[in-house]
């Protein structure tokens, strides 16, 4: 379980200290830098997980105890929903057992497993064929779970991310091989394969066996009692494989013991993990004339408990925590599978004392997980800005329209769009991302609409949520009312949520001292979702619209241009890909004497410097109609 913080933190103003140095490729005397990039994600996306659904069609599926219908009818309904909502390029296969032999010969009955649909992208033809086959299913035979798992692993091939989703209403009637032994056998092969299991009307005698299959393969287990719960459970499992946020980056292991033995990181994106309640530390280099951006995004398989906090800080590493260059935090505001924040250091005033060897420290503070919790992926984005990067300018991808503007599923794969209205459909439980480029002096307005059907099952906290993140991957305020979600309150039909208009300013712009996060020109991210849906609603497809308006003339002096690594991408995956990003950002350093690679050790000493007091604002966001709140600290160091 992801915890609430032990205490609420109302943070006072902190001193800002502009000392230390980070030697980026853009800063070396003899090197010609690559053009700076925005943190957009990889040009070549990681392929979607290949998923094989293994469905129990044994005779017990004819029992009429699944909410007024047979288990078989409920299973057909749930599987048809999965087929309907699968992304067009999502590889899906279907295997059944107990479907063809109704007799008593155990040898024949225990060999009764067939691949009904090969693992293939769900284009129009494959979708229609799959639904026709599901409609004709009959439940007649034995329950050869172990044999079917072995065959399903063969269906998926030997490369890439693979998942088996098993639906069963009872225990194996054909062992040997015992299903859990087969699961261990598959795991021992060392392949990237997990087995998720849904126990459908499963007796307690069989539940332990099914849970074992999931446990030994690092999969998930869920119980379902009727068609609605089976549909919700399957929808959750398939979204996890296809359309959830997939944390990506160059692997790195941050220190758990402070800055002294921390790895050195250069501009780029990295992938680490929170374990227990431990913080993560990294060394970083920054000259006094350079600016540093650090963003951290924690990703959970399920929604966070309200109140979880992530903090990112950086500065010279003295006796205390590093925070003199920047410090930002964000507190989870509800149903989401990410919590993210970021900050930028201020430019030097020219009289700072650099840290020894220009080395500082980044700390990502973990107030999300407790000891014993499952490790949680954390993306770390590091960027540098100076005169060289400013002169080179930033590369941004061309906006997309129409079918090409389908949202991606991470910051890295966010789809670039421009002003106008963009329409698509999403399944409830999905939270796609888009990105827009805005400059100081322009005003940004984002309007998201969703069409809710008349029979939509919602709870008192269900609503329509549109979230805007600034270029530091920090959540911004949506509107003056501080509403986080537009609650449905039983409403159906078209429901809209409007964020803005907000004027984009520069951090030191006195024209807008209360910018609510809109004080960073650059790439803004938009995320839309049906928040806190009832379980029965998960997987329902709803039409949405996203309207972006950018007005006003850009002002001169649009602020720093950040370099995020030589390999940072030009934009998200092409249309039709699942939006799961791959590695982003190199760790290359070109300066003489610098360490090539993202996580090289640097044993230089770390000391403090001169402190410059800077005020830091803290605010409380009241969440309309929902009994929780979020604290946001706007770092200015």
Coordinates of C-alpha atoms in Angstrom, one line a residue:
X1 CA 0.0 0.0 0.0
X2 CA 1.2 3.5 -0.8
X3 CA 1.0 5.6 2.2
X4 CA -0.1 9.0 3.2
X5 CA 2.6 11.2 4.5
X6 CA 3.4 11.0 8.2
X7 CA 2.8 14.7 8.6
X8 CA 1.5 17.6 6.5
X9 CA 4.3 19.9 5.6
X10 CA 3.9 23.7 5.5
X11 CA 7.3 24.8 4.3
X12 CA 9.0 28.0 5.0
X13 CA 11.1 30.1 2.7
X14 CA 14.5 28.6 2.1
X15 CA 17.8 30.1 1.1
X16 CA 19.0 29.7 -2.5
X17 CA 22.6 29.2 -3.2
X18 CA 23.9 29.4 -6.7
X19 CA 27.2 27.6 -6.5
X20 CA 28.8 24.5 -8.1
X21 CA 29.0 23.4 -11.8
X22 CA 27.7 20.9 -14.3
X23 CA 29.8 20.3 -17.3
X24 CA 27.4 19.6 -20.2
X25 CA 28.3 18.9 -23.8
X26 CA 27.1 22.4 -24.6
X27 CA 29.5 23.9 -22.2
X28 CA 32.9 22.4 -23.2
X29 CA 35.3 24.8 -24.8
X30 CA 36.1 22.8 -27.9
X31 CA 32.9 20.8 -28.6
X32 CA 30.1 21.8 -30.9
X33 CA 26.9 20.9 -29.0
X34 CA 24.0 19.0 -30.4
X35 CA 20.9 21.2 -30.7
X36 CA 19.1 21.3 -27.4
X37 CA 16.0 19.3 -27.2
X38 CA 12.8 19.3 -25.2
X39 CA 12.2 16.2 -23.0
X40 CA 9.8 14.7 -25.5
X41 CA 10.6 11.0 -25.6
X42 CA 12.1 8.5 -28.0
X43 CA 11.7 8.5 -31.7
X44 CA 11.5 4.7 -31.8
X45 CA 8.9 3.6 -29.2
X46 CA 9.1 0.4 -27.2
X47 CA 6.7 -2.1 -28.7
X48 CA 3.5 -2.9 -26.9
X49 CA 3.4 -5.9 -24.7
X50 CA 2.2 -9.1 -26.4
X51 CA -0.7 -10.5 -24.5
X52 CA -2.3 -14.0 -24.8
X53 CA -5.7 -14.3 -23.1
X54 CA -6.2 -17.9 -21.8
X55 CA -9.9 -18.6 -21.2
X56 CA -11.5 -21.4 -19.2
X57 CA -14.3 -23.2 -21.2
X58 CA -14.6 -26.2 -18.9
X59 CA -18.0 -27.6 -18.1
X60 CA -18.3 -25.6 -14.9
X61 CA -18.5 -22.4 -16.9
X62 CA -22.1 -23.3 -17.7
X63 CA -23.1 -22.6 -14.0
X64 CA -25.8 -19.9 -13.9
X65 CA -24.5 -17.9 -11.0
X66 CA -22.8 -14.9 -12.5
X67 CA -25.2 -12.1 -11.8
X68 CA -28.2 -13.5 -13.5
X69 CA -26.4 -15.3 -16.3
X70 CA -24.0 -18.1 -16.9
X71 CA -20.3 -17.8 -16.3
X72 CA -19.8 -18.5 -20.0
X73 CA -22.1 -15.6 -21.0
X74 CA -20.3 -13.3 -18.5
X75 CA -16.9 -14.3 -19.9
X76 CA -18.0 -13.7 -23.5
X77 CA -19.2 -10.2 -22.5
X78 CA -15.9 -9.4 -20.8
X79 CA -13.7 -10.8 -23.6
X80 CA -15.7 -8.9 -26.2
X81 CA -15.1 -5.7 -24.3
X82 CA -11.4 -6.3 -24.3
X83 CA -11.4 -6.9 -28.1
X84 CA -13.5 -3.7 -28.6
X85 CA -11.2 -1.5 -26.6
X86 CA -7.8 -2.9 -27.6
X87 CA -5.6 -0.3 -29.4
X88 CA -5.3 -0.9 -33.2
X89 CA -1.7 -2.0 -33.0
X90 CA -1.9 -3.9 -29.7
X91 CA -0.8 -7.5 -30.1
X92 CA -3.5 -9.8 -28.7
X93 CA -4.0 -13.6 -28.9
X94 CA -6.7 -15.9 -27.5
X95 CA -6.3 -19.5 -26.3
X96 CA -9.1 -21.6 -24.7
X97 CA -9.2 -24.9 -23.0
X98 CA -12.0 -27.3 -22.3
X99 CA -13.8 -26.1 -25.5
X100 CA -14.1 -29.1 -27.8
X101 CA -14.1 -32.5 -26.0
X102 CA -17.2 -33.2 -23.9
X103 CA -16.3 -36.8 -23.0
X104 CA -14.8 -38.6 -20.0
X105 CA -11.4 -39.7 -21.4
X106 CA -9.0 -37.8 -19.3
X107 CA -6.1 -38.1 -21.8
X108 CA -8.1 -36.5 -24.5
X109 CA -9.8 -34.0 -22.2
X110 CA -6.4 -32.8 -20.8
X111 CA -5.1 -32.2 -24.3
X112 CA -8.0 -30.0 -25.1
X113 CA -6.4 -26.6 -25.5
X114 CA -6.4 -24.5 -28.7
X115 CA -5.0 -21.2 -30.0
X116 CA -8.2 -19.6 -31.3
X117 CA -6.6 -16.4 -32.3
X118 CA -2.8 -15.9 -33.0
X119 CA -1.1 -13.0 -31.3
X120 CA -1.7 -10.2 -33.8
X121 CA -2.4 -6.5 -33.8
X122 CA -6.1 -5.7 -33.4
X123 CA -6.9 -4.1 -36.8
X124 CA -10.4 -4.1 -38.1
X125 CA -10.3 -7.6 -39.6
X126 CA -8.7 -9.2 -36.6
X127 CA -11.2 -7.5 -34.3
X128 CA -14.2 -8.7 -36.3
X129 CA -12.8 -12.3 -36.5
X130 CA -12.1 -12.4 -32.8
X131 CA -15.5 -11.3 -31.8
X132 CA -17.2 -13.8 -34.1
X133 CA -15.1 -16.6 -32.6
X134 CA -15.9 -15.5 -29.0
X135 CA -19.7 -15.5 -29.8
X136 CA -19.4 -19.2 -30.8
X137 CA -17.7 -20.4 -27.6
X138 CA -19.1 -23.4 -25.8
X139 CA -18.0 -24.8 -22.4
X140 CA -17.8 -28.6 -22.3
X141 CA -14.6 -30.1 -21.0
X142 CA -11.8 -30.5 -18.6
X143 CA -9.5 -27.9 -17.0
X144 CA -5.9 -28.3 -18.3
X145 CA -4.5 -25.1 -16.8
X146 CA -0.8 -26.2 -16.7
X147 CA -0.7 -27.5 -20.2
X148 CA -2.5 -24.4 -21.5
X149 CA 0.1 -22.1 -19.8
X150 CA 2.9 -23.9 -21.5
X151 CA 1.3 -23.5 -24.9
X152 CA 0.4 -19.9 -24.3
X153 CA 4.0 -19.1 -23.6
X154 CA 4.8 -20.6 -27.0
X155 CA 2.1 -18.5 -28.6
X156 CA 3.9 -15.3 -27.4
X157 CA 7.3 -16.1 -28.9
X158 CA 10.6 -15.6 -27.2
X159 CA 11.3 -11.9 -27.3
X160 CA 9.9 -8.6 -26.0
X161 CA 7.5 -8.0 -23.2
X162 CA 4.9 -10.7 -22.8
X163 CA 1.9 -11.3 -20.6
X164 CA -0.5 -14.2 -20.2
X165 CA -3.9 -13.3 -18.7
X166 CA -5.6 -16.4 -17.4
X167 CA -9.3 -16.6 -16.5
X168 CA -10.4 -19.7 -14.6
X169 CA -13.3 -20.7 -12.4
X170 CA -11.6 -23.6 -10.7
X171 CA -8.5 -25.7 -10.2
X172 CA -6.6 -27.8 -12.7
X173 CA -8.3 -31.2 -13.2
X174 CA -5.4 -32.6 -15.3
X175 CA -2.2 -32.3 -13.2
X176 CA 0.5 -33.3 -13.7
X177 CA 1.8 -30.8 -14.6
X178 CA 0.7 -28.8 -11.6
X179 CA 0.0 -25.2 -12.8
X180 CA 2.2 -23.5 -10.3
X181 CA 5.1 -25.7 -11.2
X182 CA 4.6 -24.7 -14.9
X183 CA 4.6 -21.1 -13.8
X184 CA 7.9 -21.6 -12.0
X185 CA 9.2 -23.4 -15.0
X186 CA 8.3 -20.4 -17.2
X187 CA 9.8 -17.9 -14.8
X188 CA 13.0 -19.9 -14.5
X189 CA 13.6 -19.5 -18.3
X190 CA 14.5 -15.9 -17.5
X191 CA 12.1 -14.4 -20.1
X192 CA 10.1 -11.2 -19.7
X193 CA 6.9 -13.0 -19.1
X194 CA 4.3 -12.5 -16.4
X195 CA 1.0 -14.3 -15.8
X196 CA -2.0 -12.3 -14.5
X197 CA -4.9 -14.4 -13.2
X198 CA -8.6 -13.6 -12.7
X199 CA -10.4 -16.1 -10.5
X200 CA -14.0 -16.1 -11.7
X201 CA -16.4 -17.4 -9.1
X202 CA -13.5 -19.4 -7.8
X203 CA -13.9 -21.7 -4.7
X204 CA -11.5 -21.2 -1.9
X205 CA -10.0 -24.6 -2.7
X206 CA -8.8 -23.4 -6.1
X207 CA -7.8 -19.8 -5.2
X208 CA -4.4 -20.7 -3.6
X209 CA -3.4 -22.5 -6.8
X210 CA -4.4 -19.6 -9.0
X211 CA -2.7 -17.1 -6.8
X212 CA 0.5 -19.1 -6.8
X213 CA 0.6 -18.8 -10.6
X214 CA 0.5 -15.0 -10.4
X215 CA 2.9 -14.8 -7.5
X216 CA 5.7 -16.8 -8.9
X217 CA 5.7 -14.9 -12.2
X218 CA 5.3 -11.4 -10.7
X219 CA 1.8 -11.2 -12.1
X220 CA -1.4 -10.0 -10.5
X221 CA -4.4 -11.9 -9.1
X222 CA -8.0 -10.6 -8.8
X223 CA -11.3 -12.2 -7.9
X224 CA -14.5 -11.6 -10.0
X225 CA -18.0 -12.6 -9.1
X226 CA -20.1 -11.4 -12.1
X227 CA -19.8 -10.0 -15.6
X228 CA -19.2 -6.4 -14.5
X229 CA -16.4 -7.3 -12.1
X230 CA -14.8 -9.7 -14.6
X231 CA -14.9 -7.0 -17.3
X232 CA -13.3 -4.4 -14.9
X233 CA -10.6 -6.9 -13.8
X234 CA -9.7 -7.8 -17.3
X235 CA -9.7 -4.2 -18.4
X236 CA -7.3 -3.3 -15.7
X237 CA -4.9 -6.1 -16.6
X238 CA -4.9 -5.3 -20.3
X239 CA -4.4 -1.6 -19.7
X240 CA -1.4 -2.4 -17.6
X241 CA 0.1 -4.2 -20.6
X242 CA -0.9 -1.6 -23.3
X243 CA -2.0 1.8 -22.2
X244 CA -0.6 2.7 -18.8
X245 CA 2.3 5.0 -18.0
X246 CA 5.5 3.0 -18.6
X247 CA 8.4 4.5 -16.8
X248 CA 11.5 4.6 -19.0
X249 CA 15.1 5.9 -19.2
X250 CA 18.7 4.9 -18.9
X251 CA 19.0 2.5 -15.9
X252 CA 20.7 4.0 -12.9
X253 CA 20.9 3.1 -9.2
X254 CA 20.8 6.2 -6.9
X255 CA 22.5 6.0 -3.6
X256 CA 20.3 5.3 -0.6
X257 CA 23.0 6.7 1.8
X258 CA 23.4 10.3 0.8
X259 CA 25.5 12.1 -1.7
X260 CA 29.0 10.7 -0.9
X261 CA 28.7 7.5 -2.8
X262 CA 26.0 8.6 -5.3
X263 CA 26.4 8.0 -9.1
X264 CA 27.2 10.9 -11.4
X265 CA 24.4 11.8 -13.8
X266 CA 24.7 14.0 -16.9
X267 CA 21.8 15.6 -18.9
X268 CA 19.4 12.8 -19.9
X269 CA 16.5 10.7 -18.6
X270 CA 17.1 7.9 -16.2
X271 CA 15.1 5.1 -14.7
X272 CA 15.5 4.2 -11.0
X273 CA 13.1 2.9 -8.3
X274 CA 11.9 3.7 -4.8
X275 CA 12.4 0.9 -2.4
X276 CA 10.7 1.1 1.0
X277 CA 10.8 4.7 2.3
X278 CA 14.3 5.4 1.1
X279 CA 15.4 8.6 -0.7
X280 CA 17.5 8.5 -3.8
X281 CA 20.7 10.6 -4.3
X282 CA 22.8 11.4 -7.4
X283 CA 25.8 13.6 -8.0
X284 CA 25.6 16.3 -10.7
X285 CA 27.9 19.0 -12.1
X286 CA 26.8 22.6 -12.7
X287 CA 28.9 25.7 -13.2
X288 CA 27.6 28.9 -11.5
X289 CA 26.7 30.3 -15.0
X290 CA 24.6 27.3 -15.9
X291 CA 21.0 26.5 -14.9
X292 CA 19.9 23.0 -13.8
X293 CA 16.5 21.4 -14.3
X294 CA 15.6 18.2 -12.4
X295 CA 12.2 16.5 -12.7
X296 CA 11.1 13.3 -11.0
X297 CA 8.1 11.1 -11.8
X298 CA 7.1 8.2 -9.6
X299 CA 4.9 5.6 -11.4
X300 CA 2.6 3.1 -9.6
X301 CA 0.6 0.2 -11.0
X302 CA -2.5 1.4 -9.2
X303 CA -3.7 4.8 -8.1
X304 CA -1.9 6.6 -5.2
X305 CA -3.4 7.1 -1.8
X306 CA -4.3 10.7 -1.5
X307 CA -1.6 12.7 0.2
X308 CA 1.5 10.9 -1.1
X309 CA 4.4 13.4 -1.6
X310 CA 7.4 13.4 -3.9
X311 CA 10.1 16.0 -3.5
X312 CA 13.1 16.9 -5.7
X313 CA 16.0 19.0 -4.5
X314 CA 19.5 19.9 -5.6
X315 CA 22.4 21.9 -4.4
X316 CA 25.9 21.6 -3.0
X317 CA 26.1 18.7 -0.6
X318 CA 27.2 20.0 2.7
X319 CA 26.2 18.7 6.1
X320 CA 22.5 18.8 5.5
X321 CA 20.2 17.9 2.6
X322 CA 21.0 19.4 -0.8
X323 CA 18.4 22.1 -1.6
X324 CA 20.2 25.4 -2.2
X325 CA 19.8 25.3 -6.0
X326 CA 16.2 24.1 -6.3
X327 CA 13.5 22.4 -4.2
X328 CA 10.0 21.5 -5.4
X329 CA 7.4 19.1 -4.1
X330 CA 4.0 17.8 -5.2
X331 CA 1.3 16.1 -3.2
X332 CA -1.0 13.5 -4.8
X333 CA -4.5 14.9 -5.4
X334 CA -6.4 11.7 -6.1
X335 CA -6.9 8.9 -8.6
X336 CA -3.8 8.7 -10.8
X337 CA -0.9 6.4 -11.3
X338 CA 1.8 9.1 -11.3
X339 CA 3.0 11.8 -9.0
X340 CA 5.5 14.2 -10.5
X341 CA 7.4 17.4 -9.8
X342 CA 10.4 19.3 -11.0
X343 CA 12.4 22.5 -10.5
X344 CA 14.9 24.8 -12.1
X345 CA 17.8 26.7 -10.5
X346 CA 18.0 30.4 -10.9
X347 CA 20.8 31.9 -13.0
X348 CA 23.9 32.9 -11.1
X349 CA 24.4 36.5 -10.1
X350 CA 28.2 36.3 -10.7
X351 CA 29.4 36.3 -7.1
X352 CA 28.8 32.7 -6.1
X353 CA 31.5 30.4 -4.8
X354 CA 31.6 27.1 -6.9
X355 CA 31.5 23.8 -5.1
X356 CA 34.7 21.8 -5.2
X357 CA 35.1 20.3 -8.7
X358 CA 31.8 21.9 -9.6
X359 CA 29.9 18.9 -8.1
X360 CA 26.5 19.1 -6.4
X361 CA 23.9 16.6 -5.4
X362 CA 20.3 15.7 -6.4
X363 CA 17.9 14.3 -3.9
X364 CA 14.6 12.7 -4.8
X365 CA 12.7 12.4 -1.5
X366 CA 10.4 9.4 -1.1
X367 CA 7.2 10.1 1.0
X368 CA 5.3 7.6 -1.1
X369 CA 6.3 4.1 -0.2
X370 CA 6.9 2.3 3.1
X371 CA 9.3 -0.5 4.0
X372 CA 8.0 -3.7 2.5
X373 CA 6.1 -2.1 -0.4
X374 CA 6.7 -3.3 -3.9
X375 CA 9.5 -1.3 -5.7
X376 CA 8.1 1.7 -7.6
X377 CA 9.7 3.0 -10.9
X378 CA 11.0 6.6 -10.8
X379 CA 11.9 8.6 -13.9
X380 CA 14.7 11.2 -13.4
X381 CA 15.1 13.9 -16.0
X382 CA 18.2 16.1 -15.9
X383 CA 18.8 19.2 -18.1
X384 CA 21.3 22.0 -18.4
X385 CA 20.9 25.5 -19.8
X386 CA 23.6 28.1 -20.6
X387 CA 24.6 30.6 -23.3
X388 CA 25.6 27.8 -25.7
X389 CA 22.3 25.9 -25.5
X390 CA 20.4 29.3 -25.7
X391 CA 22.2 30.1 -29.0
X392 CA 21.5 26.6 -30.5
X393 CA 17.8 26.8 -29.8
X394 CA 15.3 24.0 -29.1
X395 CA 14.0 21.3 -31.4
X396 CA 10.3 20.6 -31.2
X397 CA 8.3 18.1 -33.1
X398 CA 5.6 19.1 -35.7
X399 CA 2.1 19.2 -34.2
X400 CA -0.3 16.4 -35.3
X401 CA -4.0 16.5 -36.1
X402 CA -6.8 14.1 -36.8
X403 CA -6.1 10.4 -36.2
X404 CA -2.4 11.2 -35.8
X405 CA -3.2 13.2 -32.6
X406 CA -4.2 10.2 -30.5
X407 CA -2.7 10.7 -27.0
X408 CA 0.4 8.9 -25.8
X409 CA 0.8 7.3 -22.4
X410 CA 3.7 9.1 -20.7
X411 CA 5.5 12.4 -20.7
X412 CA 8.0 10.9 -23.2
X413 CA 5.4 9.7 -25.6
X414 CA 3.0 12.7 -25.3
X415 CA 1.5 13.5 -28.7
X416 CA 2.5 17.0 -30.0
X417 CA -0.6 19.1 -30.9
X418 CA -1.2 22.7 -31.7
X419 CA -4.2 25.1 -31.3
X420 CA -7.5 23.6 -32.3
X421 CA -9.9 20.8 -31.3
X422 CA -8.7 17.2 -31.3
X423 CA -11.2 14.2 -30.9
X424 CA -10.7 10.6 -30.1
X425 CA -12.1 7.9 -27.8
X426 CA -10.5 6.5 -24.7
X427 CA -11.4 3.6 -22.3
X428 CA -12.3 4.6 -18.8
X429 CA -9.1 4.0 -16.7
X430 CA -6.8 5.4 -19.4
X431 CA -5.0 8.7 -19.0
X432 CA -3.4 9.8 -22.3
X433 CA -0.9 12.7 -22.7
X434 CA -0.5 15.5 -25.2
X435 CA 2.0 18.3 -25.4
X436 CA 2.0 21.9 -26.7
X437 CA 4.7 24.5 -27.0
X438 CA 4.0 27.9 -25.4
X439 CA 6.2 31.0 -25.0
X440 CA 6.3 33.9 -22.5
X441 CA 3.6 36.4 -23.3
X442 CA 1.2 33.9 -24.7
X443 CA -2.0 32.7 -23.0
X444 CA -2.9 29.0 -22.8
X445 CA -6.5 27.7 -22.5
X446 CA -7.2 24.0 -22.4
X447 CA -10.8 22.7 -22.6
X448 CA -11.5 19.0 -22.3
X449 CA -14.9 17.4 -23.0
X450 CA -16.2 13.9 -22.4
X451 CA -19.5 12.3 -23.5
X452 CA -20.9 10.1 -20.7
X453 CA -23.6 7.5 -21.7
X454 CA -26.9 7.5 -19.9
X455 CA -26.3 4.2 -18.2
X456 CA -22.8 5.1 -17.0
X457 CA -22.1 3.7 -13.5
X458 CA -20.5 6.4 -11.4
X459 CA -19.7 7.0 -7.8
X460 CA -19.9 10.2 -5.7
X461 CA -16.2 10.9 -6.5
X462 CA -16.3 10.1 -10.2
X463 CA -15.5 13.0 -12.4
X464 CA -13.7 14.4 -15.5
X465 CA -10.2 15.5 -15.0
X466 CA -7.9 17.5 -17.2
X467 CA -4.5 18.2 -15.8
X468 CA -1.8 20.5 -17.2
X469 CA 1.9 20.1 -16.3
X470 CA 4.5 22.7 -17.1
X471 CA 7.9 22.3 -18.7
X472 CA 9.3 21.1 -15.4
X473 CA 6.7 18.3 -15.3
X474 CA 5.1 19.9 -12.4
X475 CA 1.3 20.0 -12.1
X476 CA -0.2 23.5 -12.6
X477 CA -3.4 25.0 -11.3
X478 CA -6.2 24.4 -13.7
X479 CA -8.6 27.2 -12.7
X480 CA -9.2 29.9 -10.2
X481 CA -11.7 27.8 -8.3
X482 CA -9.0 25.3 -7.4
X483 CA -11.2 22.4 -8.6
X484 CA -9.2 19.3 -9.4
X485 CA -12.0 17.3 -11.0
X486 CA -15.3 18.2 -12.6
X487 CA -17.6 15.8 -10.6
X488 CA -20.3 14.0 -12.6
X489 CA -22.8 14.0 -9.7
X490 CA -25.0 11.7 -11.7
X491 CA -24.8 13.8 -14.8
X492 CA -24.6 12.3 -18.3
X493 CA -24.1 13.7 -21.7
X494 CA -21.3 16.2 -22.6
X495 CA -19.3 17.4 -19.6
X496 CA -16.5 19.9 -20.0
X497 CA -13.6 21.1 -17.9
X498 CA -11.7 24.3 -18.7
X499 CA -8.1 25.2 -17.6
X500 CA -7.1 28.8 -18.1
X501 CA -6.7 31.1 -19.7
X502 CA -3.3 31.5 -18.1
X503 CA -0.6 33.8 -19.2
X504 CA 2.8 32.2 -19.6
X505 CA 5.4 34.2 -17.8
X506 CA 9.1 34.0 -17.0
X507 CA 10.2 33.1 -13.4
X508 CA 11.3 36.7 -12.6
X509 CA 8.3 38.3 -14.4
X510 CA 6.7 40.8 -12.0
X511 CA 3.7 41.1 -14.3
X512 CA 2.3 37.8 -12.9
X513 CA 3.5 37.1 -9.4
X514 CA 0.8 34.4 -8.8
X515 CA 1.3 32.3 -11.9
X516 CA 0.2 29.0 -10.3
X517 CA 2.9 27.1 -12.2
X518 CA 2.6 29.0 -15.5
X519 CA 5.9 30.8 -15.0
X520 CA 8.0 28.4 -17.2
X521 CA 7.8 28.8 -21.0
X522 CA 8.4 25.7 -23.0
X523 CA 6.7 22.3 -23.4
X524 CA 3.4 22.0 -21.5
X525 CA 1.8 18.6 -21.1
X526 CA -2.0 17.8 -20.9
X527 CA -3.5 14.7 -19.4
X528 CA -7.2 13.7 -19.5
X529 CA -9.0 10.9 -17.7
X530 CA -12.2 9.9 -16.0
X531 CA -11.1 10.1 -12.4
X532 CA -12.0 7.7 -9.6
X533 CA -14.3 5.6 -11.8
X534 CA -16.6 3.0 -10.4
X535 CA -15.1 -0.5 -11.0
X536 CA -18.0 -1.3 -13.3
X537 CA -17.1 1.7 -15.5
X538 CA -13.5 0.6 -16.1
X539 CA -13.0 -0.3 -19.8
X540 CA -16.1 1.5 -21.1
X541 CA -15.1 3.6 -24.2
X542 CA -16.1 7.2 -24.1
X543 CA -15.6 9.9 -26.8
X544 CA -13.5 12.9 -25.7
X545 CA -12.5 16.2 -27.2
X546 CA -9.5 18.4 -26.4
X547 CA -9.4 22.0 -27.5
X548 CA -6.2 24.0 -27.1
X549 CA -6.1 27.8 -27.6
X550 CA -2.9 29.7 -27.6
X551 CA -3.3 33.5 -27.9
X552 CA -1.1 36.5 -27.6
X553 CA 2.2 37.5 -29.1
X554 CA 5.4 35.9 -27.7
X555 CA 7.7 38.4 -25.9
X556 CA 11.4 38.5 -26.4
X557 CA 13.6 36.9 -23.9
X558 CA 11.7 33.6 -23.5
X559 CA 14.1 32.2 -20.9
X560 CA 16.6 29.4 -20.9
X561 CA 16.8 26.5 -23.5
X562 CA 17.6 23.3 -21.7
X563 CA 19.7 20.4 -23.1
X564 CA 18.4 17.0 -22.0
X565 CA 21.0 14.7 -23.6
X566 CA 22.3 13.8 -27.1
X567 CA 19.7 11.1 -27.6
X568 CA 16.6 12.9 -26.4
X569 CA 13.9 12.3 -29.0
X570 CA 12.2 14.5 -31.5
X571 CA 8.7 13.4 -30.4
X572 CA 6.5 10.6 -29.4
X573 CA 5.7 7.3 -31.1
X574 CA 4.0 7.4 -34.5
X575 CA 0.2 7.0 -34.6
X576 CA -0.8 3.4 -34.0
X577 CA 1.9 2.7 -31.4
X578 CA 0.8 2.2 -27.9
X579 CA 2.5 5.2 -26.4
X580 CA 4.9 3.3 -24.2
X581 CA 8.1 5.3 -24.3
X582 CA 11.6 3.7 -24.5
X583 CA 14.9 5.0 -23.3
X584 CA 15.3 8.7 -23.5
X585 CA 18.4 10.8 -23.2
X586 CA 22.0 9.9 -23.3
X587 CA 24.5 10.3 -20.6
X588 CA 27.3 11.5 -22.9
X589 CA 29.7 14.1 -21.6
X590 CA 32.3 15.6 -24.0
X591 CA 34.5 17.7 -21.7
X592 CA 38.0 16.6 -21.1
X593 CA 38.3 14.7 -17.9
X594 CA 34.6 14.2 -17.5
X595 CA 33.1 10.7 -17.1
X596 CA 31.3 9.3 -20.1
X597 CA 28.2 7.4 -19.1
X598 CA 25.2 8.1 -17.0
X599 CA 26.1 6.6 -13.7
X600 CA 29.9 6.9 -13.3
X601 CA 31.2 7.3 -9.8
X602 CA 32.8 10.6 -8.8
X603 CA 34.6 10.7 -5.5
X604 CA 35.2 14.5 -5.4
X605 CA 34.4 16.2 -2.1
X606 CA 31.2 18.3 -1.7
X607 CA 31.0 21.4 0.4
X608 CA 28.6 24.3 0.9
X609 CA 28.8 27.8 -0.4
X610 CA 27.2 31.2 0.0
X611 CA 23.5 31.5 0.7
X612 CA 21.1 33.9 -0.9
X613 CA 17.7 34.1 0.7
X614 CA 14.9 33.6 -1.7
X615 CA 11.2 33.4 -0.8
X616 CA 9.3 30.2 -1.5
X617 CA 5.6 30.2 -1.8
X618 CA 3.4 27.4 -0.5
X619 CA -0.3 27.0 -1.3
X620 CA -3.3 24.8 -0.5
X621 CA -5.5 23.6 -3.3
X622 CA -9.0 23.0 -2.2
X623 CA -10.5 20.2 -4.2
X624 CA -14.2 20.9 -5.1
X625 CA -16.6 18.3 -3.8
X626 CA -13.8 16.0 -2.7
X627 CA -12.6 15.8 0.9
X628 CA -8.9 16.0 0.3
X629 CA -6.3 18.7 -0.6
X630 CA -2.9 19.1 -2.0
X631 CA 0.1 21.2 -0.9
X632 CA 2.3 22.6 -3.6
X633 CA 5.6 24.3 -3.1
X634 CA 6.8 26.6 -5.7
X635 CA 10.6 26.5 -5.6
X636 CA 12.5 29.6 -6.7
X637 CA 16.0 28.6 -5.8

